[in-house]
Short mmCIF file of C-alpha atoms in Angstrom, two decimals:
data_model
loop_
_atom_site.label_atom_id
_atom_site.label_comp_id
_atom_site.label_asym_id
_atom_site.label_seq_id
_atom_site.Cartn_x
_atom_site.Cartn_y
_atom_site.Cartn_z
CA MET G 17 -34.85 -8.34 -17.77
CA ALA G 18 -32.82 -6.71 -14.86
CA THR G 19 -31.52 -3.20 -15.28
CA ALA G 20 -27.90 -2.30 -14.74
CA GLY G 21 -28.76 -0.75 -11.36
CA GLN G 22 -30.60 -4.02 -10.20
CA ARG G 23 -27.73 -6.23 -11.45
CA LEU G 24 -25.26 -4.08 -9.50
CA ARG G 25 -27.33 -4.60 -6.34
CA GLU G 26 -27.51 -8.31 -6.91
CA ASP G 27 -23.79 -8.55 -7.54
CA ALA G 28 -22.86 -6.39 -4.54
CA ARG G 29 -24.95 -8.58 -2.16
CA ALA G 30 -23.34 -11.87 -3.59
CA CYS G 31 -19.85 -10.53 -3.12
CA LEU G 32 -20.70 -9.37 0.38
CA ARG G 33 -22.10 -12.92 1.21
CA ALA G 34 -18.97 -14.35 0.02
CA ALA G 35 -16.76 -12.17 2.02
CA ILE G 36 -18.71 -13.06 5.21
CA ALA G 37 -18.59 -16.78 4.50
CA ALA G 38 -14.82 -16.63 4.15
CA VAL G 39 -14.46 -15.54 7.71
CA GLU G 40 -16.77 -17.90 9.25
CA PRO G 41 -15.25 -18.45 12.80
CA GLU G 42 -16.06 -22.08 13.52
CA ALA G 43 -14.26 -23.37 10.40
CA LEU G 44 -11.22 -20.97 11.01
CA VAL G 45 -10.82 -22.16 14.68
CA ARG G 46 -11.15 -25.87 13.69
CA ARG G 47 -8.53 -25.53 10.95
CA HIS G 48 -6.03 -23.83 13.25
CA LEU G 49 -6.52 -26.18 16.33
CA GLN G 50 -5.59 -29.00 14.05
CA ALA G 51 -2.25 -27.58 13.71
CA VAL G 52 -1.52 -27.09 17.47
CA GLY G 53 1.10 -29.35 19.15
CA TRP G 54 -0.70 -30.95 22.13
CA ASP G 55 2.29 -32.76 23.56
CA GLU G 56 3.18 -29.84 25.94
CA VAL G 57 -0.33 -29.86 27.61
CA SER G 58 -0.31 -32.36 30.41
CA GLY G 59 -3.04 -30.69 32.51
CA ARG G 60 -6.42 -29.23 31.98
CA VAL G 61 -7.73 -27.42 28.85
CA ARG G 62 -9.94 -24.43 29.61
CA VAL G 63 -11.59 -22.21 27.06
CA ALA G 64 -12.48 -18.54 27.12
CA ALA G 65 -14.42 -17.24 23.98
CA VAL G 66 -14.96 -13.48 24.13
CA GLY G 67 -16.40 -11.19 21.38
CA LYS G 68 -18.90 -10.87 18.56
CA ALA G 69 -17.81 -14.25 17.19
CA ALA G 70 -17.51 -15.96 20.62
CA ALA G 71 -20.42 -18.45 19.86
CA ALA G 72 -19.14 -19.69 16.60
CA MET G 73 -15.38 -19.84 17.77
CA ALA G 74 -16.34 -21.82 20.90
CA ALA G 75 -18.44 -24.18 18.65
CA GLY G 76 -15.23 -24.80 16.59
CA ALA G 77 -13.14 -25.49 19.76
CA ARG G 78 -15.86 -27.93 21.08
CA ALA G 79 -16.14 -29.68 17.72
CA GLU G 80 -12.29 -30.12 17.45
CA LEU G 81 -11.43 -30.77 21.05
CA GLY G 82 -14.59 -32.33 22.44
CA ARG G 83 -14.41 -33.63 25.99
CA VAL G 84 -10.71 -32.68 26.32
CA ILE G 85 -12.06 -29.31 27.50
CA SER G 86 -12.56 -29.23 31.30
CA SER G 87 -14.40 -25.91 31.46
CA GLY G 88 -15.21 -22.93 29.40
CA VAL G 89 -16.80 -19.44 29.21
CA VAL G 90 -18.65 -17.89 26.21
CA LEU G 91 -19.07 -14.24 26.46
CA ALA G 92 -21.07 -12.78 23.49
CA PRO G 93 -23.09 -9.63 22.83
CA ARG G 94 -26.60 -9.54 24.35
CA GLY G 95 -28.98 -11.00 21.92
CA ALA G 96 -26.44 -12.24 19.31
CA GLY G 97 -27.28 -15.88 19.85
CA THR G 98 -24.79 -18.03 21.84
CA VAL G 99 -23.52 -21.57 21.98
CA GLN G 100 -25.85 -23.65 24.05
CA PRO G 101 -24.15 -26.24 26.31
CA ALA G 102 -24.87 -29.92 25.38
CA GLY G 103 -25.81 -32.21 28.30
CA GLY G 104 -23.04 -32.21 30.83
CA ASP G 105 -20.87 -29.62 29.05
CA PRO G 106 -18.84 -27.59 31.51
CA TRP G 107 -19.57 -24.17 29.84
CA GLN G 108 -20.79 -20.90 31.22
CA VAL G 109 -22.71 -18.90 28.54
CA LEU G 110 -22.98 -15.26 29.36
CA GLU G 111 -23.95 -12.05 27.55
CA GLY G 112 -22.67 -8.49 27.86
CA GLY G 113 -23.29 -5.02 26.48
CA HIS G 114 -21.76 -3.63 23.28
CA PRO G 115 -20.43 -0.98 22.35
CA VAL G 116 -21.07 0.26 26.03
CA PRO G 117 -20.44 -2.33 28.73
CA ASP G 118 -23.18 -3.37 31.18
CA GLU G 119 -23.57 -5.44 34.20
CA GLY G 120 -23.28 -8.67 31.98
CA SER G 121 -19.87 -7.50 30.80
CA VAL G 122 -18.65 -7.25 34.37
CA ALA G 123 -19.99 -10.65 35.23
CA GLY G 124 -18.39 -12.11 32.23
CA ALA G 125 -15.08 -10.66 32.91
CA ARG G 126 -15.04 -11.99 36.36
CA ALA G 127 -15.86 -15.47 34.89
CA VAL G 128 -13.08 -15.28 32.49
CA GLN G 129 -10.73 -14.05 35.34
CA GLU G 130 -11.58 -17.11 37.40
CA LEU G 131 -10.85 -19.34 34.45
CA ALA G 132 -7.42 -17.61 33.85
CA ALA G 133 -6.65 -17.69 37.66
CA ALA G 134 -7.01 -21.59 37.69
CA ASN G 135 -4.44 -21.97 34.96
CA GLU G 136 -1.41 -23.78 36.30
CA ALA G 137 1.83 -25.07 34.93
CA GLY G 138 0.89 -27.84 32.46
CA ASP G 139 -2.54 -26.50 31.73
CA LEU G 140 -3.67 -24.61 28.74
CA LEU G 141 -6.01 -21.60 28.54
CA LEU G 142 -7.38 -21.36 25.04
CA CYS G 143 -8.56 -17.71 24.40
CA LEU G 144 -10.73 -17.20 21.39
CA LEU G 145 -10.92 -13.37 20.92
CA SER G 146 -12.85 -11.45 18.42
CA GLY G 147 -14.03 -7.84 17.96
CA GLY G 148 -16.34 -6.40 20.59
CA GLY G 149 -14.26 -8.07 23.37
CA SER G 150 -13.28 -4.67 24.72
CA ALA G 151 -16.88 -3.78 25.87
CA LEU G 152 -17.96 -7.35 26.62
CA MET G 153 -15.18 -8.15 28.95
CA THR G 154 -15.11 -5.26 31.42
CA LEU G 155 -13.57 -5.41 34.91
CA PRO G 156 -13.08 -1.96 36.28
CA ALA G 157 -9.79 -1.10 38.25
CA GLU G 158 -9.87 -0.56 41.95
CA GLY G 159 -11.83 2.46 42.82
CA LEU G 160 -13.75 2.57 39.53
CA SER G 161 -17.32 1.67 38.86
CA LEU G 162 -19.16 0.27 35.88
CA ALA G 163 -20.95 3.70 35.62
CA ASP G 164 -17.51 5.41 35.37
CA LEU G 165 -16.46 3.10 32.48
CA GLN G 166 -19.83 3.55 30.70
CA ALA G 167 -19.75 7.35 30.79
CA THR G 168 -16.11 7.31 29.52
CA THR G 169 -16.91 4.87 26.80
CA GLU G 170 -19.96 7.01 25.59
CA SER G 171 -17.96 10.26 25.71
CA VAL G 172 -14.97 8.95 23.67
CA LEU G 173 -17.30 7.11 21.19
CA ALA G 174 -19.24 10.30 20.63
CA ALA G 175 -16.14 12.50 20.08
CA GLY G 176 -15.20 10.32 17.11
CA ALA G 177 -12.14 8.57 18.58
CA ASP G 178 -10.77 5.67 16.64
CA ILE G 179 -10.50 2.16 18.15
CA GLY G 180 -6.86 2.53 19.06
CA GLU G 181 -7.61 5.85 21.01
CA LEU G 182 -10.53 4.26 22.71
CA ASN G 183 -8.80 1.07 23.75
CA THR G 184 -5.74 3.14 24.99
CA VAL G 185 -8.13 4.68 27.46
CA ARG G 186 -9.83 1.39 28.28
CA LYS G 187 -6.55 -0.47 29.04
CA HIS G 188 -5.80 2.04 31.80
CA LEU G 189 -9.16 1.84 33.47
CA GLU G 190 -9.56 -1.94 33.73
CA VAL G 191 -7.91 -5.15 34.99
CA LEU G 192 -7.88 -7.68 32.07
CA LYS G 193 -6.87 -5.37 29.26
CA GLY G 194 -3.38 -4.38 28.27
CA GLY G 195 -1.91 -7.94 28.97
CA GLY G 196 -3.97 -8.27 32.21
CA LEU G 197 -5.39 -11.48 31.22
CA ALA G 198 -1.95 -12.88 30.39
CA ARG G 199 -1.01 -11.79 34.03
CA GLN G 200 -3.95 -13.69 35.58
CA ALA G 201 -3.21 -16.81 33.57
CA ALA G 202 0.56 -17.21 34.31
CA PRO G 203 2.41 -19.52 34.75
CA GLY G 204 0.19 -21.80 32.63
CA ARG G 205 0.36 -21.86 28.90
CA VAL G 206 -1.94 -19.58 26.89
CA LEU G 207 -2.90 -19.93 23.23
CA GLY G 208 -4.91 -17.01 21.76
CA LEU G 209 -6.72 -17.50 18.49
CA VAL G 210 -7.79 -13.96 17.28
CA LEU G 211 -10.31 -12.88 14.61
CA SER G 212 -9.11 -9.26 13.86
CA ASP G 213 -11.34 -6.30 13.79
CA VAL G 214 -8.54 -3.82 13.91
CA VAL G 215 -6.78 -2.06 10.96
CA GLY G 216 -3.28 -3.55 10.71
CA ASP G 217 -4.29 -6.59 12.91
CA ARG G 218 -2.62 -4.97 15.99
CA LEU G 219 -2.67 -7.53 18.77
CA ASP G 220 -2.39 -4.75 21.47
CA VAL G 221 -5.48 -3.14 20.11
CA ILE G 222 -7.86 -6.19 19.34
CA ALA G 223 -10.18 -6.59 22.32
CA SER G 224 -7.76 -4.09 24.11
CA GLY G 225 -4.93 -6.69 24.04
CA PRO G 226 -5.69 -8.90 27.04
CA LEU G 227 -2.90 -11.25 26.02
CA SER G 228 -0.42 -8.87 24.59
CA PRO G 229 2.16 -6.33 25.71
CA ASP G 230 0.77 -2.80 25.84
CA PRO G 231 3.19 -0.06 24.48
CA THR G 232 0.72 2.76 25.69
CA THR G 233 0.80 4.56 28.95
CA TYR G 234 -1.46 6.49 31.36
CA ALA G 235 -0.02 9.85 29.95
CA GLU G 236 -1.13 8.69 26.54
CA ALA G 237 -4.56 7.73 27.79
CA ILE G 238 -4.99 11.26 29.24
CA ALA G 239 -3.65 12.80 26.03
CA VAL G 240 -6.47 11.02 24.04
CA LEU G 241 -9.04 12.39 26.32
CA GLU G 242 -7.78 15.90 26.21
CA ARG G 243 -7.24 15.85 22.36
CA ARG G 244 -10.88 14.57 21.99
CA GLU G 245 -11.94 17.41 24.38
CA VAL G 246 -13.80 15.16 26.83
CA TRP G 247 -11.37 15.21 29.79
CA PRO G 248 -13.31 17.95 31.79
CA SER G 249 -16.61 16.05 31.61
CA LEU G 250 -15.37 12.59 32.78
CA PRO G 251 -16.34 11.26 36.20
CA ASP G 252 -13.91 12.56 38.80
CA ASP G 253 -12.86 9.03 39.85
CA VAL G 254 -11.67 8.33 36.18
CA ARG G 255 -9.65 11.45 36.08
CA ARG G 256 -8.29 10.75 39.63
CA HIS G 257 -7.19 7.16 38.62
CA LEU G 258 -5.52 8.29 35.43
CA ARG G 259 -3.49 11.13 37.26
CA ARG G 260 -2.39 8.52 39.79
CA GLY G 261 -1.17 6.30 37.24
CA GLU G 262 0.52 9.11 35.48
CA ARG G 263 2.48 9.65 38.66
CA SER G 264 3.27 6.03 38.81
CA GLU G 265 1.02 5.63 41.99
CA ALA G 266 -0.89 2.86 40.11
CA PRO G 267 0.49 -0.15 38.20
CA GLU G 268 1.08 0.19 34.61
CA THR G 269 -0.34 -2.30 31.95
CA ALA G 270 2.07 -5.10 31.11
CA LYS G 271 4.86 -4.17 28.81
CA PRO G 272 7.12 -6.06 26.45
CA GLY G 273 9.47 -8.46 28.23
CA ASP G 274 7.04 -8.98 31.08
CA PRO G 275 7.42 -12.64 32.46
CA CYS G 276 3.68 -13.15 32.17
CA PHE G 277 4.12 -13.48 28.29
CA GLU G 278 6.64 -16.25 28.53
CA HIS G 279 4.21 -18.98 27.79
CA VAL G 280 1.69 -16.96 25.72
CA GLU G 281 1.21 -17.48 22.01
CA VAL G 282 -1.31 -15.37 20.00
CA ARG G 283 -2.24 -16.00 16.42
CA VAL G 284 -4.49 -13.95 13.95
CA ILE G 285 -6.66 -16.63 12.20
CA GLY G 286 -8.95 -14.33 10.16
CA ASN G 287 -9.04 -10.69 9.17
CA ASN G 288 -10.53 -8.30 6.52
CA ARG G 289 -8.01 -9.08 3.97
CA LEU G 290 -9.30 -12.68 3.87
CA ALA G 291 -12.95 -11.33 3.48
CA ALA G 292 -11.84 -8.65 0.91
CA GLU G 293 -10.14 -11.36 -1.22
CA ALA G 294 -13.33 -13.57 -1.14
CA ALA G 295 -15.34 -10.60 -2.34
CA LEU G 296 -12.86 -9.96 -5.15
CA ALA G 297 -12.95 -13.60 -6.16
CA GLU G 298 -16.80 -13.54 -6.45
CA ALA G 299 -16.71 -10.26 -8.37
CA ARG G 300 -14.24 -11.76 -10.90
CA ARG G 301 -16.52 -14.74 -11.20
CA ARG G 302 -19.36 -12.25 -12.13
CA GLY G 303 -17.12 -10.60 -14.93
CA TYR G 304 -15.78 -7.65 -13.17
CA ALA G 305 -12.16 -6.37 -13.25
CA THR G 306 -11.01 -6.13 -9.64
CA LEU G 307 -8.76 -4.22 -7.40
CA LEU G 308 -8.10 -4.25 -3.69
CA LEU G 309 -7.31 -0.62 -2.96
CA THR G 310 -6.53 -1.06 0.82
CA THR G 311 -7.33 -2.92 4.02
CA PHE G 312 -6.35 -0.05 6.06
CA LEU G 313 -9.21 2.35 5.37
CA THR G 314 -9.86 4.96 8.16
CA GLY G 315 -11.23 8.45 8.41
CA GLU G 316 -14.41 10.19 8.74
CA ALA G 317 -17.19 8.01 7.31
CA ARG G 318 -18.98 10.69 5.03
CA GLN G 319 -15.72 11.76 3.64
CA VAL G 320 -14.70 8.18 2.92
CA GLY G 321 -18.01 7.96 1.08
CA ALA G 322 -17.17 10.95 -1.08
CA TRP G 323 -13.80 9.56 -1.91
CA LEU G 324 -15.34 6.24 -3.08
CA ALA G 325 -17.74 8.14 -5.30
CA ALA G 326 -14.76 10.14 -6.76
CA LEU G 327 -12.99 6.85 -7.50
CA ALA G 328 -16.14 5.49 -9.30
CA ARG G 329 -16.42 8.79 -11.34
CA GLU G 330 -12.71 8.36 -12.47
CA VAL G 331 -13.23 4.83 -13.72
CA ARG G 332 -16.29 6.07 -15.54
CA ALA G 333 -14.45 9.05 -17.18
CA SER G 334 -10.91 7.46 -17.79
CA GLY G 335 -11.03 3.86 -17.13
CA GLN G 336 -8.40 4.34 -14.34
CA PRO G 337 -7.38 2.60 -12.13
CA LEU G 338 -8.97 -0.11 -14.12
CA PRO G 339 -11.63 -0.25 -16.92
CA ALA G 340 -15.32 -0.99 -16.33
CA PRO G 341 -16.97 -3.26 -15.52
CA ALA G 342 -15.02 -2.76 -12.33
CA CYS G 343 -15.12 -3.78 -8.64
CA LEU G 344 -12.95 -1.76 -6.26
CA VAL G 345 -12.78 -3.12 -2.74
CA THR G 346 -11.63 -1.29 0.46
CA ALA G 347 -11.69 -2.51 4.05
CA GLY G 348 -10.92 -0.93 7.43
CA GLU G 349 -12.96 0.99 9.88
CA THR G 350 -14.13 4.48 9.58
CA THR G 351 -15.32 6.91 12.36
CA VAL G 352 -18.36 9.13 12.89
CA THR G 353 -18.19 12.36 14.85
CA VAL G 354 -21.70 12.67 16.27
CA THR G 355 -23.26 16.15 16.03
CA GLY G 356 -26.91 15.08 15.47
CA ARG G 357 -29.52 13.10 17.24
CA GLY G 358 -30.46 10.77 14.51
CA ARG G 359 -29.91 6.98 14.05
CA GLY G 360 -27.29 5.38 11.94
CA GLY G 361 -23.94 3.72 11.76
CA ARG G 362 -20.66 4.42 10.15
CA ASN G 363 -21.36 2.12 7.13
CA GLN G 364 -24.71 3.92 6.47
CA GLU G 365 -23.01 7.25 6.78
CA VAL G 366 -20.31 6.04 4.18
CA ALA G 367 -23.10 5.27 1.97
CA LEU G 368 -24.94 8.54 2.57
CA GLY G 369 -21.68 10.45 1.84
CA ALA G 370 -21.37 8.49 -1.37
CA ALA G 371 -24.84 9.16 -2.47
CA LEU G 372 -24.35 12.91 -2.35
CA ALA G 373 -21.21 12.74 -4.48
CA LEU G 374 -22.60 10.25 -6.87
CA ALA G 375 -25.85 12.23 -7.99
CA GLY G 376 -26.48 11.64 -11.59
CA CYS G 377 -23.59 9.21 -12.18
CA LEU G 378 -25.50 6.34 -13.57
CA ASP G 379 -24.72 2.61 -13.26
CA VAL G 380 -22.40 3.07 -10.27
CA LEU G 381 -23.05 1.67 -6.77
CA VAL G 382 -21.18 1.90 -3.46
CA ALA G 383 -21.96 -0.60 -0.65
CA SER G 384 -20.56 -0.38 2.82
CA LEU G 385 -21.15 -3.22 5.26
CA GLY G 386 -20.06 -4.13 8.85
CA THR G 387 -19.07 -7.73 8.68
CA ASP G 388 -20.70 -8.43 12.08
CA GLY G 389 -23.99 -7.59 10.64
CA VAL G 390 -24.60 -4.62 13.06
CA ASP G 391 -23.97 -1.07 12.04
CA GLY G 392 -23.95 1.20 15.10
CA PRO G 393 -27.10 1.20 17.29
CA THR G 394 -29.30 -0.13 14.41
CA GLY G 395 -30.42 -3.43 13.07
CA ALA G 396 -28.86 -2.88 9.68
CA ALA G 397 -25.32 -4.05 8.60
CA GLY G 398 -24.81 -1.10 6.14
CA ALA G 399 -26.41 0.42 3.00
CA LEU G 400 -26.32 0.78 -0.74
CA ALA G 401 -26.07 4.09 -2.64
CA ASP G 402 -26.02 4.88 -6.51
CA GLY G 403 -26.25 7.82 -8.64
CA GLU G 404 -30.06 7.83 -8.37
CA THR G 405 -30.23 7.64 -4.56
CA LEU G 406 -30.69 11.45 -4.14
CA HIS G 407 -33.37 11.48 -6.95
CA ARG G 408 -35.42 8.76 -5.41
CA ALA G 409 -35.06 10.36 -2.02
CA ARG G 410 -36.46 13.75 -3.19
CA SER G 411 -39.35 12.00 -4.69
CA LEU G 412 -40.17 10.63 -1.10
CA GLY G 413 -39.59 14.04 0.49
CA LEU G 414 -36.23 13.14 2.02
CA ASP G 415 -33.39 15.57 2.41
CA ALA G 416 -30.04 13.66 2.21
CA ARG G 417 -27.85 16.77 3.47
CA GLN G 418 -30.10 17.22 6.49
CA ALA G 419 -30.03 13.47 7.18
CA LEU G 420 -26.22 13.64 7.09
CA ALA G 421 -26.18 16.63 9.38
CA ASP G 422 -28.47 14.78 11.87
CA ASN G 423 -26.40 11.50 11.65
CA ASP G 424 -29.75 10.05 10.63
CA SER G 425 -28.78 7.68 7.82
CA TYR G 426 -30.79 4.69 9.00
CA PRO G 427 -34.42 6.02 8.43
CA PHE G 428 -33.05 7.60 5.24
CA PHE G 429 -31.93 4.27 3.57
CA ALA G 430 -34.87 2.43 5.22
CA ALA G 431 -37.34 4.51 3.31
CA LEU G 432 -35.48 3.73 0.14
CA ASP G 433 -35.22 -0.01 0.82
CA ASP G 434 -31.50 0.31 0.46
CA LEU G 435 -30.33 -1.04 3.88
CA ILE G 436 -28.19 -4.06 3.97
CA ASN G 437 -29.78 -6.41 6.54
CA THR G 438 -27.95 -9.57 7.30
CA GLY G 439 -28.68 -9.96 11.05
CA PRO G 440 -25.80 -10.74 13.34
CA THR G 441 -23.34 -12.73 11.25
CA GLY G 442 -21.44 -14.48 14.11
CA THR G 443 -18.13 -13.03 12.88
CA ASN G 444 -16.38 -9.66 12.75
CA VAL G 445 -13.41 -8.36 10.74
CA LYS G 446 -14.25 -4.73 10.54
CA ASP G 447 -15.94 -3.06 7.55
CA LEU G 448 -15.95 -3.72 3.82
CA GLN G 449 -16.84 -1.38 0.91
CA LEU G 450 -17.53 -2.38 -2.74
CA THR G 451 -17.57 0.10 -5.50
CA LEU G 452 -19.16 -1.30 -8.57
CA ILE G 453 -19.14 0.34 -11.98
CA ALA G 454 -21.08 -1.21 -14.69
CA GLU G 455 -19.81 -1.46 -18.34
#
């Protein structure tokens, strides 16, 4: 007979599987394409699929539109598995780097740029965008190199910047971001179907807003870099470019009211709320009282883990905000300020922060998962932690506090067999946390 702890693990994994299934990109794309009015399209239909879900989203477009598509580009993370063209299919299948762009990211961006530049009046450019698109589709502004953008991305990420801050910088160093792709595709029609990996589903932030007006400025990009204390260490050409833009000596990103958006429509077809609600439904089916706390979760990962543990202790002590057996769900995207040299990701760090705060609290579990199946530079999607994690770790000679100080959560949870390993899921709607409290 399974123990309470084993049941919590089984239930958590089942809820997470349900969440990922609910945001399966191919089905979402097909469903939304069926509702598109095609009477306005008299010319060619071209498809650009960019992001962690590019392969599955492209498969949905191909299944729904078939030979109507005249040409297409699929730009996905390296090694994630991509749509393979059938005989005669007019698709380019490319791979780029993530979270730091590489040569493939530049080649992919140029392929998308060419596709957009061919979009004439009467044509349709169907853009299928998902998380990871910012790194995957990288076309440096004039005077900047890929190495410049790589160094800047690495510095901003290591400083703990959130996705909005990082993309504010990216949009002012590149050609296609911040409405740049819409500029390239005008005057033809553009339809963007977006799988959101951004808190609040902000279209100007998802994939750095290639089809959306950008409210940010060069001055704000500089402010991000100064606030995160990386400005002095950036490549000279990056700082020079941003200062030129600040002085209006370089063109700004596309702003609201720009004519390039006249024939552009962008729709969010999947997000973390959809995934969270599927997890809740599975938890209810398994007998839990459920509560969705937020889909706007942000903050330092280890502190979020401690907060989730505090919520679990409150349920255990007072039955608030709901009685056990309970499932609390949160979703969003945390950040990690890197101070050590270890291996891990933000979801594993959430779990490690929770483990420290849950010590001795029995029959409680916190699970944190990246819905794309890849948590930081590791092969895991996330990790599980409970009230016995620290005890089990000590028996193996592991020091949880030292692991946290070193940002070394991956080997810690690997030794405990508490990593969540899904492999790349083909979708991406940020992160999901489950806090389960047994009766």
